[in-house]
mmCIF file of C-alpha atoms in Angstrom:
data_model
loop_
_atom_site.group_PDB
_atom_site.id
_atom_site.type_symbol
_atom_site.label_atom_id
_atom_site.label_comp_id
_atom_site.label_asym_id
_atom_site.label_seq_id
_atom_site.Cartn_x
_atom_site.Cartn_y
_atom_site.Cartn_z
ATOM 1 C CA MET A 23 -5.830 -2.370 77.152
ATOM 2 C CA SER A 24 -5.183 1.306 77.904
ATOM 3 C CA PHE A 25 -7.879 3.922 77.759
ATOM 4 C CA LEU A 26 -6.624 5.246 74.375
ATOM 5 C CA SER A 27 -6.452 1.722 72.885
ATOM 6 C CA ASP A 28 -9.988 1.096 74.076
ATOM 7 C CA LEU A 29 -10.977 4.421 72.681
ATOM 8 C CA PHE A 30 -9.566 3.839 69.160
ATOM 9 C CA GLY A 31 -9.806 0.026 69.051
ATOM 10 C CA ASP A 32 -13.222 -0.046 67.334
ATOM 11 C CA GLU A 33 -12.021 2.352 64.660
ATOM 12 C CA GLY A 34 -9.044 0.142 63.817
ATOM 13 C CA ASP A 35 -11.292 -2.884 63.503
ATOM 14 C CA ARG A 36 -13.673 -1.005 61.255
ATOM 15 C CA ASP A 37 -10.795 0.285 59.151
ATOM 16 C CA ARG A 38 -9.396 -3.216 58.771
ATOM 17 C CA ILE A 39 -12.803 -4.670 57.851
ATOM 18 C CA LEU A 40 -13.412 -1.919 55.294
ATOM 19 C CA GLN A 41 -9.963 -2.435 53.798
ATOM 20 C CA GLN A 42 -10.533 -6.194 53.560
ATOM 21 C CA SER A 43 -13.940 -5.645 51.975
ATOM 22 C CA ILE A 44 -12.523 -3.233 49.419
ATOM 23 C CA SER A 45 -9.643 -5.598 48.591
ATOM 24 C CA ARG A 46 -11.957 -8.591 48.288
ATOM 25 C CA TYR A 47 -14.348 -6.600 46.081
ATOM 26 C CA ARG A 48 -11.526 -5.552 43.768
ATOM 27 C CA ARG A 49 -10.163 -9.081 43.631
ATOM 28 C CA ASP A 50 -13.582 -10.600 42.892
ATOM 29 C CA MET A 51 -14.415 -7.980 40.290
ATOM 30 C CA THR A 52 -11.026 -8.363 38.600
ATOM 31 C CA SER A 53 -11.512 -12.137 38.506
ATOM 32 C CA ALA A 54 -15.064 -11.767 37.166
ATOM 33 C CA ILE A 55 -13.906 -9.366 34.452
ATOM 34 C CA GLY A 56 -11.131 -11.771 33.481
ATOM 35 C CA ASP A 57 -13.572 -14.692 33.343
ATOM 36 C CA TYR A 58 -15.976 -12.633 31.237
ATOM 37 C CA GLU A 59 -13.227 -11.664 28.790
ATOM 38 C CA THR A 60 -12.094 -15.288 28.544
ATOM 39 C CA LEU A 61 -15.610 -16.643 27.932
ATOM 40 C CA MET A 62 -16.433 -13.950 25.375
ATOM 41 C CA SER A 63 -13.113 -14.455 23.602
ATOM 42 C CA GLN A 64 -13.808 -18.178 23.420
ATOM 43 C CA ALA A 65 -17.292 -17.453 22.059
ATOM 44 C CA LEU A 66 -15.886 -15.130 19.405
ATOM 45 C CA ASP A 67 -13.219 -17.689 18.494
ATOM 46 C CA PHE A 68 -15.908 -20.370 18.161
ATOM 47 C CA TYR A 69 -18.021 -18.093 15.985
ATOM 48 C CA SER A 70 -15.012 -17.144 13.866
ATOM 49 C CA ASP A 71 -14.064 -20.806 13.341
ATOM 50 C CA LEU A 72 -17.648 -21.721 12.462
ATOM 51 C CA ALA A 73 -17.982 -18.805 10.055
ATOM 52 C CA SER A 74 -14.634 -19.671 8.458
ATOM 53 C CA GLN A 75 -15.813 -23.253 8.001
ATOM 54 C CA ASN A 76 -18.975 -21.968 6.341
ATOM 55 C CA ILE A 77 -16.903 -19.781 4.023
ATOM 56 C CA ASP A 78 -14.631 -22.725 3.149
ATOM 57 C CA GLN A 79 -17.693 -24.902 2.554
ATOM 58 C CA TYR A 80 -19.261 -22.243 0.353
ATOM 59 C CA THR A 81 -16.045 -21.885 -1.638
ATOM 60 C CA SER A 82 -15.695 -25.652 -2.032
ATOM 61 C CA MET A 83 -19.305 -26.027 -3.192
ATOM 62 C CA TYR A 84 -18.845 -23.234 -5.730
ATOM 63 C CA GLN A 85 -15.631 -24.714 -7.085
ATOM 64 C CA SER A 86 -17.249 -28.154 -7.336
ATOM 65 C CA THR A 87 -20.297 -26.713 -9.097
ATOM 66 C CA ILE A 88 -18.190 -24.728 -11.543
ATOM 67 C CA SER A 89 -16.014 -27.762 -12.219
ATOM 68 C CA ASP A 90 -19.058 -29.924 -12.959
ATOM 69 C CA TYR A 91 -20.572 -27.202 -15.138
ATOM 70 C CA SER A 92 -17.311 -26.732 -17.070
ATOM 71 C CA GLN A 93 -17.051 -30.464 -17.686
ATOM 72 C CA SER A 94 -20.649 -30.531 -18.893
ATOM 73 C CA LEU A 95 -19.926 -27.596 -21.185
ATOM 74 C CA ASP A 96 -16.868 -29.304 -22.622
ATOM 75 C CA GLN A 97 -18.888 -32.452 -23.252
ATOM 76 C CA ALA A 98 -21.746 -30.502 -24.813
ATOM 77 C CA PHE A 99 -19.394 -28.484 -27.007
ATOM 78 C CA GLY A 100 -17.609 -31.657 -28.099
ATOM 79 C CA ASP A 101 -20.950 -33.244 -28.981
ATOM 80 C CA LEU A 102 -21.905 -30.085 -30.901
ATOM 81 C CA MET A 103 -18.689 -30.181 -32.916
ATOM 82 C CA SER A 104 -19.200 -33.870 -33.637
ATOM 83 C CA GLY A 105 -22.719 -33.149 -34.831
ATOM 84 C CA PHE A 106 -21.434 -30.374 -37.079
ATOM 85 C CA ALA A 107 -18.835 -32.721 -38.574
ATOM 86 C CA GLU A 108 -21.525 -35.333 -39.258
ATOM 87 C CA GLN A 109 -23.674 -32.697 -40.957
ATOM 88 C CA ARG A 110 -20.814 -31.665 -43.239
ATOM 89 C CA GLU A 111 -20.014 -35.279 -43.984
ATOM 90 C CA LEU A 112 -23.630 -36.036 -44.916
ATOM 91 C CA VAL A 113 -23.847 -32.953 -47.132
ATOM 92 C CA GLY A 114 -20.564 -33.878 -48.769
ATOM 93 C CA GLN A 115 -21.778 -37.434 -49.344
ATOM 94 C CA GLY A 116 -24.978 -36.106 -50.912
ATOM 95 C CA PHE A 117 -23.062 -33.953 -53.356
ATOM 96 C CA GLU A 118 -20.691 -36.817 -54.095
ATOM 97 C CA PHE A 119 -23.616 -39.092 -54.965
ATOM 98 C CA SER A 120 -25.027 -36.335 -57.193
ATOM 99 C CA ARG A 121 -21.652 -35.879 -58.873
ATOM 100 C CA GLN A 122 -21.295 -39.590 -59.553
ATOM 101 C CA ALA A 123 -24.844 -39.793 -60.889
ATOM 102 C CA LEU A 124 -24.213 -36.775 -63.146
ATOM 103 C CA GLN A 125 -20.975 -38.265 -64.444
ATOM 104 C CA GLN A 126 -22.690 -41.574 -65.135
ATOM 105 C CA GLY A 127 -25.476 -39.738 -66.932
ATOM 106 C CA ILE A 128 -22.962 -37.864 -69.101
ATOM 107 C CA GLN A 129 -21.103 -41.052 -69.922
ATOM 108 C CA GLN A 130 -24.303 -42.867 -70.775
ATOM 109 C CA GLN A 131 -25.476 -39.986 -72.975
ATOM 110 C CA VAL A 132 -22.146 -39.883 -74.778
ATOM 111 C CA ALA A 133 -22.211 -43.651 -75.233
ATOM 112 C CA SER A 134 -25.806 -43.621 -76.441
ATOM 113 C CA THR A 135 -25.164 -40.754 -78.862
ATOM 114 C CA THR A 136 -21.985 -42.401 -80.183
ATOM 115 C CA ALA A 137 -23.873 -45.648 -80.786
ATOM 116 C CA GLN A 138 -26.653 -43.827 -82.644
ATOM 117 C CA GLN A 139 -24.158 -41.934 -84.757
ATOM 118 C CA ALA A 140 -22.305 -45.147 -85.603
ATOM 119 C CA PHE A 141 -25.582 -46.727 -86.695
ATOM 120 C CA THR A 142 -26.515 -43.715 -88.814
ATOM 121 C CA GLY A 143 -23.024 -43.139 -90.103
ATOM 122 C CA LEU A 144 -22.553 -39.765 -88.428
ATOM 123 C CA GLY A 145 -19.878 -40.945 -85.996
ATOM 124 C CA ASN A 146 -16.956 -39.878 -88.135
ATOM 125 C CA THR A 147 -18.543 -36.673 -89.339
ATOM 126 C CA SER A 148 -17.838 -33.209 -87.982
ATOM 127 C CA PHE A 149 -21.494 -32.920 -87.035
ATOM 128 C CA GLY A 150 -21.303 -36.102 -84.998
ATOM 129 C CA GLN A 151 -18.088 -35.048 -83.279
ATOM 130 C CA ALA A 152 -19.580 -31.644 -82.520
ATOM 131 C CA ASN A 153 -22.645 -33.263 -81.035
ATOM 132 C CA ILE A 154 -20.507 -35.468 -78.767
ATOM 133 C CA GLY A 155 -18.415 -32.415 -77.798
ATOM 134 C CA ALA A 156 -21.545 -30.453 -76.904
ATOM 135 C CA ILE A 157 -22.742 -33.241 -74.631
ATOM 136 C CA GLN A 158 -19.367 -33.380 -72.913
ATOM 137 C CA ARG A 159 -19.193 -29.588 -72.495
ATOM 138 C CA GLN A 160 -22.693 -29.498 -71.015
ATOM 139 C CA GLY A 161 -21.747 -32.300 -68.681
ATOM 140 C CA ALA A 162 -18.636 -30.438 -67.573
ATOM 141 C CA LEU A 163 -20.718 -27.295 -67.024
ATOM 142 C CA ASP A 164 -23.223 -29.224 -64.966
ATOM 143 C CA LEU A 165 -20.432 -30.719 -62.881
ATOM 144 C CA GLY A 166 -18.951 -27.275 -62.366
ATOM 145 C CA LEU A 167 -22.302 -25.870 -61.271
ATOM 146 C CA LEU A 168 -22.742 -28.790 -58.898
ATOM 147 C CA GLY A 169 -19.297 -28.116 -57.402
ATOM 148 C CA GLU A 170 -20.087 -24.436 -56.938
ATOM 149 C CA ARG A 171 -23.386 -25.299 -55.272
ATOM 150 C CA GLU A 172 -21.541 -27.715 -52.998
ATOM 151 C CA GLN A 173 -19.038 -25.035 -52.004
ATOM 152 C CA MET A 174 -21.773 -22.503 -51.337
ATOM 153 C CA THR A 175 -23.779 -25.027 -49.323
ATOM 154 C CA MET A 176 -20.721 -25.989 -47.292
ATOM 155 C CA ALA A 177 -19.841 -22.348 -46.736
ATOM 156 C CA ASP A 178 -23.344 -21.578 -45.487
ATOM 157 C CA LEU A 179 -23.339 -24.668 -43.295
ATOM 158 C CA ILE A 180 -19.941 -23.855 -41.797
ATOM 159 C CA GLY A 181 -21.074 -20.280 -41.210
ATOM 160 C CA GLN A 182 -24.178 -21.462 -39.396
ATOM 161 C CA GLN A 183 -22.170 -23.939 -37.362
ATOM 162 C CA THR A 184 -19.580 -21.300 -36.491
ATOM 163 C CA GLN A 185 -22.315 -18.918 -35.369
ATOM 164 C CA ALA A 186 -23.946 -21.631 -33.306
ATOM 165 C CA ALA A 187 -20.615 -22.575 -31.722
ATOM 166 C CA PHE A 188 -19.867 -18.925 -30.975
ATOM 167 C CA GLY A 189 -23.290 -18.481 -29.421
ATOM 168 C CA ALA A 190 -22.796 -21.569 -27.269
ATOM 169 C CA GLN A 191 -19.372 -20.399 -26.103
ATOM 170 C CA THR A 192 -20.647 -16.879 -25.440
ATOM 171 C CA SER A 193 -23.560 -18.217 -23.405
ATOM 172 C CA ALA A 194 -21.262 -20.523 -21.452
ATOM 173 C CA ALA A 195 -18.824 -17.673 -20.776
ATOM 174 C CA ALA A 196 -21.680 -15.451 -19.601
ATOM 175 C CA ASN A 197 -22.953 -18.180 -17.283
ATOM 176 C CA LEU A 198 -19.486 -18.701 -15.843
ATOM 177 C CA PHE A 199 -19.025 -14.965 -15.412
ATOM 178 C CA ASN A 200 -22.380 -14.581 -13.673
ATOM 179 C CA ALA A 201 -21.628 -17.545 -11.436
ATOM 180 C CA GLY A 202 -18.215 -16.099 -10.593
ATOM 181 C CA SER A 203 -19.706 -12.683 -9.877
ATOM 182 C CA GLY A 204 -22.373 -14.233 -7.667
ATOM 183 C CA PHE A 205 -19.771 -16.260 -5.811
ATOM 184 C CA THR A 206 -17.536 -13.232 -5.334
ATOM 185 C CA GLN A 207 -20.429 -11.169 -4.021
ATOM 186 C CA GLY A 208 -21.565 -13.971 -1.735
ATOM 187 C CA LEU A 209 -18.040 -14.519 -0.437
ATOM 188 C CA THR A 210 -17.620 -10.793 0.141
ATOM 189 C CA ASN A 211 -20.894 -10.671 2.081
ATOM 190 C CA LEU A 212 -19.854 -13.622 4.236
ATOM 191 C CA GLN A 213 -16.437 -12.143 4.958
ATOM 192 C CA MET A 214 -17.849 -8.684 5.671
ATOM 193 C CA GLY A 215 -20.510 -10.216 7.907
ATOM 194 C CA LEU A 216 -17.866 -12.150 9.812
ATOM 195 C CA ALA A 217 -15.656 -9.084 10.199
ATOM 196 C CA GLY A 218 -18.610 -6.913 11.239
ATOM 197 C CA ASN A 219 -19.876 -9.391 13.805
ATOM 198 C CA LEU A 220 -16.396 -9.897 15.238
ATOM 199 C CA PHE A 221 -15.927 -6.139 15.478
ATOM 200 C CA GLN A 222 -19.290 -5.700 17.194
ATOM 201 C CA GLY A 223 -18.497 -8.545 19.577
ATOM 202 C CA GLN A 224 -15.096 -7.110 20.446
ATOM 203 C CA GLN A 225 -16.615 -3.667 20.816
ATOM 204 C CA ALA A 226 -19.274 -5.053 23.162
ATOM 205 C CA ILE A 227 -16.615 -6.841 25.243
ATOM 206 C CA ALA A 228 -14.511 -3.698 25.454
ATOM 207 C CA GLY A 229 -17.548 -1.613 26.427
ATOM 208 C CA ASN A 230 -18.679 -4.065 29.090
ATOM 209 C CA VAL A 231 -15.175 -4.419 30.526
ATOM 210 C CA PHE A 232 -14.725 -0.654 30.561
ATOM 211 C CA GLY A 233 -18.093 -0.237 32.291
ATOM 212 C CA ALA A 234 -17.247 -2.886 34.859
ATOM 213 C CA GLN A 235 -13.858 -1.280 35.515
ATOM 214 C CA GLN A 236 -15.493 2.124 35.897
ATOM 215 C CA ASN A 237 -18.012 0.673 38.326
ATOM 216 C CA MET A 238 -15.251 -1.062 40.242
ATOM 217 C CA ALA A 239 -13.290 2.203 40.426
ATOM 218 C CA ALA A 240 -16.386 4.063 41.627
ATOM 219 C CA GLN A 241 -17.135 1.431 44.262
ATOM 220 C CA SER A 242 -13.500 1.430 45.387
ATOM 221 C CA LEU A 243 -13.553 5.221 45.636
ATOM 222 C CA GLN A 244 -16.749 5.076 47.672
ATOM 223 C CA GLY A 245 -15.199 2.453 49.931
ATOM 224 C CA GLY A 246 -12.098 4.613 50.382
ATOM 225 C CA GLN A 247 -14.233 7.591 51.259
ATOM 226 C CA MET A 248 -16.114 5.507 53.834
ATOM 227 C CA GLN A 249 -12.784 4.378 55.249
ATOM 228 C CA ALA A 250 -11.540 7.967 55.442
ATOM 229 C CA GLN A 251 -14.777 9.063 57.108
ATOM 230 C CA ASN A 252 -14.385 6.233 59.613
ATOM 231 C CA VAL A 253 -10.888 7.401 60.538
ATOM 232 C CA GLY A 254 -12.027 11.020 60.746
ATOM 233 C CA THR A 255 -14.947 10.081 62.969
ATOM 234 C CA GLY A 256 -12.593 8.250 65.334
ATOM 235 C CA PHE A 257 -10.234 11.195 65.586
ATOM 236 C CA ASN A 258 -13.100 13.626 66.182
ATOM 237 C CA LEU A 259 -14.583 11.389 68.871
ATOM 238 C CA GLY A 260 -11.212 10.829 70.509
ATOM 239 C CA GLY A 261 -10.409 14.512 70.394
ATOM 240 C CA ALA A 262 -13.712 15.423 71.968
ATOM 241 C CA LEU A 263 -13.255 12.844 74.727
ATOM 242 C CA LEU A 264 -9.673 13.910 75.351
ATOM 243 C CA GLY A 265 -10.757 17.539 75.442
ATOM 244 C CA ALA A 266 -13.488 16.718 77.920
ATOM 245 C CA GLY A 267 -11.073 14.704 80.074
ATOM 246 C CA ILE A 268 -8.451 17.411 80.118
ATOM 247 C CA GLY A 269 -11.138 19.992 80.949
ATOM 248 C CA ALA A 270 -12.340 17.842 83.828
ATOM 249 C CA LEU A 271 -8.821 17.395 85.131
ATOM 250 C CA GLY A 272 -8.324 21.174 84.923
ATOM 251 C CA SER A 273 -11.489 21.781 86.967
ATOM 252 C CA ILE A 274 -10.447 19.254 89.551
ATOM 253 C CA ALA A 275 -7.011 20.800 89.798
ATOM 254 C CA SER A 276 -8.500 24.294 90.203
ATOM 255 C CA GLY A 277 -10.852 23.125 92.902
ATOM 256 C CA TYR A 278 -8.107 21.327 94.685
ATOM 257 C CA GLY A 279 -5.902 24.442 94.607
ATOM 258 C CA ALA A 280 -8.726 26.600 95.960
ATOM 259 C CA GLY A 281 -9.234 24.192 98.833
ATOM 260 C CA LEU A 282 -5.615 24.291 99.759
ATOM 261 C CA ALA A 283 -5.704 28.072 99.808
ATOM 262 C CA GLY A 284 -8.718 28.064 102.165
ATOM 263 C CA ASN A 285 -7.061 25.693 104.558
ATOM 264 C CA GLY A 286 -4.035 27.896 104.744
ATOM 265 C CA ASP A 287 -6.136 30.748 105.947
#
């Protein structure tokens, strides 16, 4: 190797080593950042899938619960209506038995009175006919009063049953509404929690990647500065050595010229 190659050879080696180190650092950091992003993305995807499954499970459980509750309500309401119908039927049967008993009583009284009047000879008299007519009119009045009482009783019973049915339906509707509101709020909380956690996770990934990239840029800049300083140091050293060599050659040449002049004398 020449003197200049020997002089600058170490600097070239250092420059190459620094360049390789910087390149390897960038490559390794870029690969590490990519691996980190991949792993974190997979973790977020796993969390998102798991949270979505939980939301689907929650929704399915709610729908199943509401379905079971609605079926139970339908059964209970059907049983209530059947019970109301039985009550009305029993009340109607009671009034029917009373009506039949009253009619039989009227008929028996008319028959008994007619027999007595026939025995006493009053059957064909106006007094006897009036007496029979009075019994029949009273019987008709009693039957009419019984019918009115039956209508009033049925009206009261139907009113009570209607109120009870309305109360049952209102309570069921309120329960369904409250359950629906609770489900909606719960579902909203789950969805907002999922979205918030995903956002925080993505924000953390972006922040960490940005920080790593900044650090890599800073380290690369520092490496470049070291490389530039290495080159500058080589040029300064070479320049100084060249300057010293040229100065020495100049001194030798001056001395040699002076010697020649002395010999000439």
